mmCIF file of C-alpha atoms in Angstrom:
data_model
loop_
_atom_site.group_PDB
_atom_site.id
_atom_site.type_symbol
_atom_site.label_atom_id
_atom_site.label_comp_id
_atom_site.label_asym_id
_atom_site.label_seq_id
_atom_site.Cartn_x
_atom_site.Cartn_y
_atom_site.Cartn_z
ATOM 1 C CA THR Q 295 66.439 66.253 104.347
ATOM 2 C CA GLN Q 296 65.440 65.228 100.995
ATOM 3 C CA ARG Q 297 66.044 67.902 98.289
ATOM 4 C CA ASP Q 298 64.174 68.594 95.238
ATOM 5 C CA ASP Q 299 66.591 66.590 92.980
ATOM 6 C CA GLY Q 300 65.850 63.469 95.011
ATOM 7 C CA LYS Q 301 69.152 63.554 96.824
ATOM 8 C CA VAL Q 302 69.268 63.547 100.418
ATOM 9 C CA GLU Q 303 71.120 66.285 102.589
ATOM 10 C CA VAL Q 304 72.518 64.980 105.787
ATOM 11 C CA LEU Q 305 73.794 67.067 108.779
ATOM 12 C CA THR Q 306 75.883 65.641 111.512
ATOM 13 C CA LEU Q 307 76.676 67.503 114.785
ATOM 14 C CA LEU Q 308 79.945 66.389 116.617
ATOM 15 C CA LEU Q 309 80.399 67.399 120.274
ATOM 16 C CA ASN Q 310 83.360 67.162 122.380
ATOM 17 C CA ALA Q 311 82.612 68.067 126.077
ATOM 18 C CA GLY Q 312 85.972 66.786 127.323
ATOM 19 C CA ASP Q 313 89.398 68.015 127.811
ATOM 20 C CA THR Q 314 91.193 66.283 125.133
ATOM 21 C CA PRO Q 315 90.632 66.234 121.511
ATOM 22 C CA ILE Q 316 88.442 63.562 119.994
ATOM 23 C CA ASP Q 317 89.053 61.961 116.535
ATOM 24 C CA PHE Q 318 85.591 60.994 114.828
ATOM 25 C CA ILE Q 319 85.131 58.404 112.199
ATOM 26 C CA LEU Q 320 81.962 59.216 110.343
ATOM 27 C CA PRO Q 321 79.574 56.652 109.363
ATOM 28 C CA ALA Q 322 79.209 55.079 106.026
ATOM 29 C CA PRO Q 323 78.829 55.504 103.216
ATOM 30 C CA SER Q 324 82.021 57.196 102.454
ATOM 31 C CA ALA Q 325 81.549 60.663 101.077
ATOM 32 C CA THR Q 326 83.309 63.965 100.832
ATOM 33 C CA ARG Q 327 81.734 65.950 103.681
ATOM 34 C CA GLU Q 328 81.855 69.714 104.397
ATOM 35 C CA VAL Q 329 82.551 71.335 107.906
ATOM 36 C CA LEU Q 330 80.141 74.259 108.015
ATOM 37 C CA ILE Q 331 81.096 75.437 111.483
ATOM 38 C CA ASP Q 332 83.932 74.555 113.998
ATOM 39 C CA SER Q 333 83.424 76.401 117.209
ATOM 40 C CA ALA Q 334 87.230 75.975 117.639
ATOM 41 C CA GLN Q 335 87.753 77.836 114.541
ATOM 42 C CA PRO Q 336 84.836 80.262 114.215
ATOM 43 C CA ASP Q 337 86.356 82.506 111.470
ATOM 44 C CA ARG Q 338 87.209 79.590 109.207
ATOM 45 C CA GLU Q 339 85.076 79.230 105.957
ATOM 46 C CA PRO Q 340 83.177 76.120 105.227
ATOM 47 C CA PHE Q 341 85.914 73.376 104.115
ATOM 48 C CA GLU Q 342 85.844 69.727 102.715
ATOM 49 C CA ILE Q 343 86.786 66.682 104.784
ATOM 50 C CA GLU Q 344 86.861 62.934 104.112
ATOM 51 C CA ASP Q 345 85.712 60.126 106.536
ATOM 52 C CA ASP Q 346 87.253 61.398 109.747
ATOM 53 C CA TYR Q 347 87.578 64.792 111.788
ATOM 54 C CA GLY Q 348 89.267 65.953 114.984
ATOM 55 C CA VAL Q 349 87.276 67.921 117.463
ATOM 56 C CA GLN Q 350 89.021 70.242 119.833
ATOM 57 C CA PRO Q 351 88.238 70.139 123.569
ATOM 58 C CA HIS Q 352 84.855 71.990 124.646
ATOM 59 C CA SER Q 353 83.898 72.362 120.790
ATOM 60 C CA ALA Q 354 81.080 71.596 118.430
ATOM 61 C CA VAL Q 355 81.371 70.771 114.906
ATOM 62 C CA LEU Q 356 78.434 70.834 112.322
ATOM 63 C CA VAL Q 357 79.155 68.581 109.140
ATOM 64 C CA CYS Q 358 77.025 68.494 105.964
ATOM 65 C CA TRP Q 359 77.134 66.085 103.101
ATOM 66 C CA VAL Q 360 74.918 64.869 100.275
ATOM 67 C CA GLY Q 361 73.770 61.346 99.492
ATOM 68 C CA GLU Q 362 71.906 59.618 96.685
ATOM 69 C CA GLU Q 363 68.053 59.265 96.793
ATOM 70 C CA ALA Q 364 66.933 57.428 100.017
ATOM 71 C CA SER Q 365 65.431 54.068 99.117
ATOM 72 C CA ALA Q 366 61.789 53.157 100.048
#
């Protein structure tokens, strides 16, 4: 979603339906991202991560980051 300041807010949903943890490497560009919700840690407040994140079995994680203005 493009914000009023011209930057782009991106949401990424990571899903693990398997029986073992999965380490996700998030796509470029490299940026600080924020885990908004991790179903394996439902009581945890949002927290920052870098370019990778481990998702526990049978879990979903919603990640947000803000990038520069999208080029035309």
